Amino acid sequence: MALARYLDGWQPGAVTSDDAVDAAQAAAFAAVIDQEPPEGVLPPLWHWFNFLDQPRGDELGPDGHPLHGHFLPPLPDRRRMIAGGRLSWRAPLRFGWSARRVSSLSGVEVKQGRGGEVVFVTVRHEVSQRGALCLVEEHDIAYRSGDPGPKRFDRPQRTPLSESPWQLPLRADPVLLFRVSALTANPHRVHYDAPYAHQEEGYPDLVVHGPLLALLMAELPRRAGVAMVSMRYRFAKPVFAGDPVLVTGGLDGALSVVGAGIHAEAEARFDL
């Protein structure tokens, strides 16, 4: 495969980072989704507002994404998309305690997609507090090289109906997307620069963050008072600003974001 030659010998080592689990960051996201600030411990997936990278401006590409990074594969004209991930919780992350994250390359694979070759990079994170392992997660990130060509997207016209016991409607606007970009230190322009998203990337509107969709799927059991033990999620197709979609789920552990079909889905295990 053509892309495999760029990856020959690419074996980045593990990275350790420390960060305080700050209640202020959690309170800021709670305000974004119109919820009361959590107390005591972080809700599931809210650790994504910690361990943030803050590259310099001259280290960013024209799309706002970093040009270089420890786990960014050395591909020409690299384009990035979060494909999915897996998490398992061992103990809650507590406010006011420092946390340590050890990140390592878990796997690299080149696959042939409909639009050409795709490199899948899996990064594993282990997060602990006071020497005790709290969670293990893996992120699957897909990278393409070069221009993928014209895109075609089906967009929902109205919020779909569902019989799922847990439901959360979402119609993201630019203000919501800007606030999520700020909280996650995500400078990619497709989330806040509509002319760039349309003219340079070929999207019909601003793109809703994939991690936001996963966070909202995890919100369903939290708001129902059900604790998750593990979660496996994947993103199928993008959601755009203004799209009326519905986040659904139930005690069977099947969670999804539906609109023009399935945009994202997850399998969760609960501590019942």
CSV table of C-alpha atoms in Angstrom, one decimal:
chain,number,residue,atom,x,y,z
A,1,MET,CA,0.0,0.0,0.0
A,2,ALA,CA,1.3,3.5,-0.9
A,3,LEU,CA,0.8,5.1,2.5
A,4,ALA,CA,2.6,2.3,4.3
A,5,ARG,CA,5.9,3.6,3.2
A,6,TYR,CA,5.5,6.8,5.2
A,7,LEU,CA,4.9,4.8,8.3
A,8,ASP,CA,8.0,2.6,8.1
A,9,GLY,CA,9.9,3.0,11.3
A,10,TRP,CA,7.4,5.4,12.9
A,11,GLN,CA,7.1,4.2,16.5
A,12,PRO,CA,6.6,7.2,18.9
A,13,GLY,CA,7.2,6.3,22.5
A,14,ALA,CA,4.9,6.7,25.5
A,15,VAL,CA,4.1,10.2,26.9
A,16,THR,CA,3.2,11.0,30.5
A,17,SER,CA,1.4,14.2,31.4
A,18,ASP,CA,-0.1,15.6,34.6
A,19,ASP,CA,-3.1,17.8,35.1
A,20,ALA,CA,-5.4,19.0,37.9
A,21,VAL,CA,-9.0,17.8,37.7
A,22,ASP,CA,-10.6,21.3,37.9
A,23,ALA,CA,-14.2,21.7,38.8
A,24,ALA,CA,-14.2,25.0,36.8
A,25,GLN,CA,-13.8,23.2,33.5
A,26,ALA,CA,-16.6,20.9,34.3
A,27,ALA,CA,-18.8,23.7,35.4
A,28,ALA,CA,-18.1,25.5,32.1
A,29,PHE,CA,-19.2,22.5,30.0
A,30,ALA,CA,-22.3,22.0,32.3
A,31,ALA,CA,-23.3,25.6,31.4
A,32,VAL,CA,-22.9,24.8,27.7
A,33,ILE,CA,-25.4,21.9,27.9
A,34,ASP,CA,-27.7,23.7,30.3
A,35,GLN,CA,-27.0,21.5,33.3
A,36,GLU,CA,-26.0,22.2,36.9
A,37,PRO,CA,-22.3,21.8,37.7
A,38,PRO,CA,-21.3,18.2,38.8
A,39,GLU,CA,-20.1,17.8,42.4
A,40,GLY,CA,-17.3,15.6,43.7
A,41,VAL,CA,-16.4,13.6,40.6
A,42,LEU,CA,-16.2,14.0,36.9
A,43,PRO,CA,-19.1,12.6,34.8
A,44,PRO,CA,-18.2,10.0,32.1
A,45,LEU,CA,-16.0,11.4,29.3
A,46,TRP,CA,-15.7,14.8,30.9
A,47,HIS,CA,-11.9,14.2,31.4
A,48,TRP,CA,-11.7,15.3,27.7
A,49,PHE,CA,-11.6,18.8,29.1
A,50,ASN,CA,-8.3,18.0,30.7
A,51,PHE,CA,-4.8,17.2,29.3
A,52,LEU,CA,-5.3,19.7,26.5
A,53,ASP,CA,-2.7,20.5,24.0
A,54,GLN,CA,-2.0,24.2,23.4
A,55,PRO,CA,0.3,24.5,20.4
A,56,ARG,CA,1.7,27.9,19.3
A,57,GLY,CA,0.0,29.7,16.4
A,58,ASP,CA,3.0,29.1,14.1
A,59,GLU,CA,2.6,25.4,14.7
A,60,LEU,CA,-0.9,25.2,13.2
A,61,GLY,CA,-1.7,24.4,9.6
A,62,PRO,CA,-4.2,26.4,7.3
A,63,ASP,CA,-7.0,24.3,8.7
A,64,GLY,CA,-6.2,25.2,12.3
A,65,HIS,CA,-5.0,21.7,13.1
A,66,PRO,CA,-1.4,21.2,14.4
A,67,LEU,CA,1.1,20.5,11.7
A,68,HIS,CA,3.1,18.2,14.0
A,69,GLY,CA,2.4,16.1,17.0
A,70,HIS,CA,3.8,13.1,18.9
A,71,PHE,CA,1.1,10.7,17.6
A,72,LEU,CA,0.4,12.4,14.3
A,73,PRO,CA,1.6,10.0,11.5
A,74,PRO,CA,4.1,11.5,9.0
A,75,LEU,CA,1.7,11.6,6.0
A,76,PRO,CA,1.7,14.2,3.3
A,77,ASP,CA,-1.4,16.5,3.1
A,78,ARG,CA,-2.7,14.8,6.2
A,79,ARG,CA,-6.5,15.0,6.9
A,80,ARG,CA,-7.8,13.8,10.3
A,81,MET,CA,-11.1,12.3,11.5
A,82,ILE,CA,-12.0,10.7,14.8
A,83,ALA,CA,-13.4,7.3,14.0
A,84,GLY,CA,-14.4,6.1,17.5
A,85,GLY,CA,-13.0,4.7,20.7
A,86,ARG,CA,-13.4,2.6,23.8
A,87,LEU,CA,-13.3,3.3,27.5
A,88,SER,CA,-13.6,1.3,30.7
A,89,TRP,CA,-13.9,2.9,34.2
A,90,ARG,CA,-12.2,1.6,37.3
A,91,ALA,CA,-12.7,4.5,39.7
A,92,PRO,CA,-14.1,8.0,39.4
A,93,LEU,CA,-11.9,11.0,38.8
A,94,ARG,CA,-12.2,13.4,41.7
A,95,PHE,CA,-12.1,17.2,41.7
A,96,GLY,CA,-9.2,18.8,43.3
A,97,TRP,CA,-6.9,15.9,42.8
A,98,SER,CA,-4.1,15.8,40.3
A,99,ALA,CA,-4.4,13.2,37.6
A,100,ARG,CA,-1.7,11.5,35.5
A,101,ARG,CA,-2.2,10.3,31.9
A,102,VAL,CA,0.1,7.8,30.2
A,103,SER,CA,-0.4,7.8,26.5
A,104,SER,CA,1.0,5.2,24.0
A,105,LEU,CA,0.7,4.1,20.5
A,106,SER,CA,-1.5,1.0,20.5
A,107,GLY,CA,-1.8,0.3,16.8
A,108,VAL,CA,-1.4,1.5,13.2
A,109,GLU,CA,-3.2,0.0,10.2
A,110,VAL,CA,-3.6,1.0,6.6
A,111,LYS,CA,-7.0,0.1,5.1
A,112,GLN,CA,-8.5,0.6,1.7
A,113,GLY,CA,-11.7,2.8,1.9
A,114,ARG,CA,-14.1,3.9,-0.8
A,115,GLY,CA,-12.2,7.1,-1.3
A,116,GLY,CA,-8.7,5.5,-1.2
A,117,GLU,CA,-6.3,4.5,1.5
A,118,VAL,CA,-6.9,5.4,5.2
A,119,VAL,CA,-4.4,5.1,8.0
A,120,PHE,CA,-6.0,4.2,11.4
A,121,VAL,CA,-4.0,5.2,14.4
A,122,THR,CA,-5.0,3.9,17.9
A,123,VAL,CA,-3.7,5.8,20.9
A,124,ARG,CA,-4.2,4.3,24.4
A,125,HIS,CA,-4.5,6.4,27.5
A,126,GLU,CA,-4.4,5.2,31.1
A,127,VAL,CA,-5.5,7.9,33.6
A,128,SER,CA,-4.8,7.5,37.3
A,129,GLN,CA,-5.1,9.6,40.5
A,130,ARG,CA,-2.9,9.0,43.6
A,131,GLY,CA,-1.5,5.9,42.1
A,132,ALA,CA,-4.8,4.2,41.4
A,133,LEU,CA,-5.9,3.5,37.8
A,134,CYS,CA,-9.2,5.3,37.1
A,135,LEU,CA,-9.9,4.7,33.4
A,136,VAL,CA,-8.4,3.2,30.3
A,137,GLU,CA,-9.4,4.4,26.9
A,138,GLU,CA,-8.4,4.0,23.3
A,139,HIS,CA,-9.0,6.6,20.5
A,140,ASP,CA,-9.2,5.4,16.9
A,141,ILE,CA,-8.2,8.3,14.5
A,142,ALA,CA,-8.4,8.0,10.7
A,143,TYR,CA,-6.0,9.9,8.5
A,144,ARG,CA,-6.3,10.4,4.8
A,145,SER,CA,-3.6,11.8,2.5
A,146,GLY,CA,-4.5,14.5,-0.1
A,147,ASP,CA,-7.8,15.8,-1.3
A,148,PRO,CA,-10.6,13.2,-0.9
A,149,GLY,CA,-12.6,14.8,-3.7
A,150,PRO,CA,-16.2,16.0,-3.7
A,151,LYS,CA,-18.4,15.1,-0.7
A,152,ARG,CA,-22.1,14.3,-0.6
A,153,PHE,CA,-24.2,14.5,2.6
A,154,ASP,CA,-27.7,13.6,3.5
A,155,ARG,CA,-29.1,16.0,6.2
A,156,PRO,CA,-32.1,15.5,8.4
A,157,GLN,CA,-35.0,17.9,7.8
A,158,ARG,CA,-36.8,17.4,11.1
A,159,THR,CA,-36.0,15.8,14.4
A,160,PRO,CA,-36.7,12.0,14.1
A,161,LEU,CA,-39.2,10.2,16.2
A,162,SER,CA,-38.0,7.4,18.6
A,163,GLU,CA,-39.5,5.1,21.1
A,164,SER,CA,-36.3,4.9,23.1
A,165,PRO,CA,-36.8,5.6,26.8
A,166,TRP,CA,-33.9,8.1,26.9
A,167,GLN,CA,-34.0,11.0,24.5
A,168,LEU,CA,-32.1,14.2,24.1
A,169,PRO,CA,-32.7,16.5,21.1
A,170,LEU,CA,-29.8,18.4,19.6
A,171,ARG,CA,-29.8,21.3,17.1
A,172,ALA,CA,-26.3,22.7,17.4
A,173,ASP,CA,-25.7,26.3,16.6
A,174,PRO,CA,-22.4,28.2,15.9
A,175,VAL,CA,-22.3,29.5,19.5
A,176,LEU,CA,-22.4,26.0,21.0
A,177,LEU,CA,-19.8,24.8,18.6
A,178,PHE,CA,-17.5,27.7,19.4
A,179,ARG,CA,-17.8,27.1,23.1
A,180,VAL,CA,-17.0,23.4,22.7
A,181,SER,CA,-14.0,24.2,20.6
A,182,ALA,CA,-12.8,26.6,23.3
A,183,LEU,CA,-13.3,24.1,26.1
A,184,THR,CA,-11.5,21.3,24.2
A,185,ALA,CA,-8.7,23.6,22.8
A,186,ASN,CA,-9.7,22.4,19.3
A,187,PRO,CA,-8.6,25.1,16.8
A,188,HIS,CA,-9.9,23.2,13.7
A,189,ARG,CA,-11.7,25.7,11.5
A,190,VAL,CA,-14.5,23.4,10.4
A,191,HIS,CA,-16.1,23.9,13.8
A,192,TYR,CA,-16.3,27.7,13.8
A,193,ASP,CA,-15.3,29.1,10.4
A,194,ALA,CA,-18.3,28.5,8.0
A,195,PRO,CA,-16.7,30.0,4.9
A,196,TYR,CA,-13.7,27.8,5.4
A,197,ALA,CA,-15.7,24.7,6.1
A,198,HIS,CA,-17.8,25.2,2.9
A,199,GLN,CA,-15.2,26.6,0.5
A,200,GLU,CA,-12.1,24.6,1.5
A,201,GLU,CA,-13.4,21.4,3.0
A,202,GLY,CA,-16.6,21.0,1.0
A,203,TYR,CA,-19.0,20.8,3.9
A,204,PRO,CA,-22.5,22.3,3.7
A,205,ASP,CA,-22.1,24.0,7.2
A,206,LEU,CA,-20.1,23.9,10.4
A,207,VAL,CA,-19.3,20.4,11.6
A,208,VAL,CA,-20.4,19.3,15.0
A,209,HIS,CA,-17.6,17.9,17.0
A,210,GLY,CA,-17.6,14.1,17.2
A,211,PRO,CA,-16.5,14.1,20.8
A,212,LEU,CA,-19.6,16.2,21.6
A,213,LEU,CA,-21.8,13.5,20.2
A,214,ALA,CA,-20.1,10.9,22.3
A,215,LEU,CA,-20.4,13.2,25.4
A,216,LEU,CA,-24.2,13.6,24.8
A,217,MET,CA,-24.6,9.8,24.4
A,218,ALA,CA,-22.9,9.4,27.7
A,219,GLU,CA,-25.2,12.0,29.2
A,220,LEU,CA,-28.3,9.8,28.7
A,221,PRO,CA,-27.4,7.2,31.4
A,222,ARG,CA,-26.0,9.9,33.7
A,223,ARG,CA,-29.2,11.9,33.6
A,224,ALA,CA,-31.1,8.6,34.2
A,225,GLY,CA,-29.0,7.9,37.3
A,226,VAL,CA,-27.2,4.9,35.8
A,227,ALA,CA,-23.5,4.4,36.1
A,228,MET,CA,-21.5,3.2,33.1
A,229,VAL,CA,-18.7,0.6,33.4
A,230,SER,CA,-17.6,0.7,29.8
A,231,MET,CA,-18.5,2.4,26.5
A,232,ARG,CA,-17.5,1.7,22.9
A,233,TYR,CA,-18.5,4.3,20.4
A,234,ARG,CA,-18.0,5.1,16.7
A,235,PHE,CA,-18.9,7.9,14.3
A,236,ALA,CA,-20.7,7.0,11.1
A,237,LYS,CA,-21.3,10.4,9.4
A,238,PRO,CA,-21.1,14.0,10.4
A,239,VAL,CA,-23.7,16.2,11.9
A,240,PHE,CA,-23.8,19.9,10.8
A,241,ALA,CA,-24.9,23.1,12.6
A,242,GLY,CA,-28.6,23.4,12.4
A,243,ASP,CA,-29.3,19.7,11.8
A,244,PRO,CA,-32.1,18.4,14.0
A,245,VAL,CA,-30.9,15.1,15.5
A,246,LEU,CA,-31.9,13.0,18.4
A,247,VAL,CA,-29.6,11.3,21.0
A,248,THR,CA,-31.3,8.1,22.1
A,249,GLY,CA,-30.7,5.1,24.3
A,250,GLY,CA,-31.9,2.8,27.1
A,251,LEU,CA,-30.9,0.2,29.6
A,252,ASP,CA,-30.0,-2.3,26.9
A,253,GLY,CA,-26.9,-0.2,26.5
A,254,ALA,CA,-27.5,0.8,22.8
A,255,LEU,CA,-26.9,4.6,22.4
A,256,SER,CA,-27.1,6.5,19.2
A,257,VAL,CA,-27.3,9.9,17.5
A,258,VAL,CA,-30.0,9.7,14.7
A,259,GLY,CA,-31.1,12.1,12.1
A,260,ALA,CA,-30.4,11.3,8.4
A,261,GLY,CA,-29.8,7.7,9.5
A,262,ILE,CA,-27.3,6.9,12.2
A,263,HIS,CA,-24.6,9.5,12.7
A,264,ALA,CA,-23.0,8.0,15.8
A,265,GLU,CA,-23.6,4.9,18.0
A,266,ALA,CA,-22.3,3.4,21.1
A,267,GLU,CA,-22.5,0.2,23.2
A,268,ALA,CA,-22.5,0.8,27.0
A,269,ARG,CA,-22.3,-1.5,30.0
A,270,PHE,CA,-23.9,-0.4,33.2
A,271,ASP,CA,-23.3,-1.0,36.9
A,272,LEU,CA,-26.9,-2.2,37.7
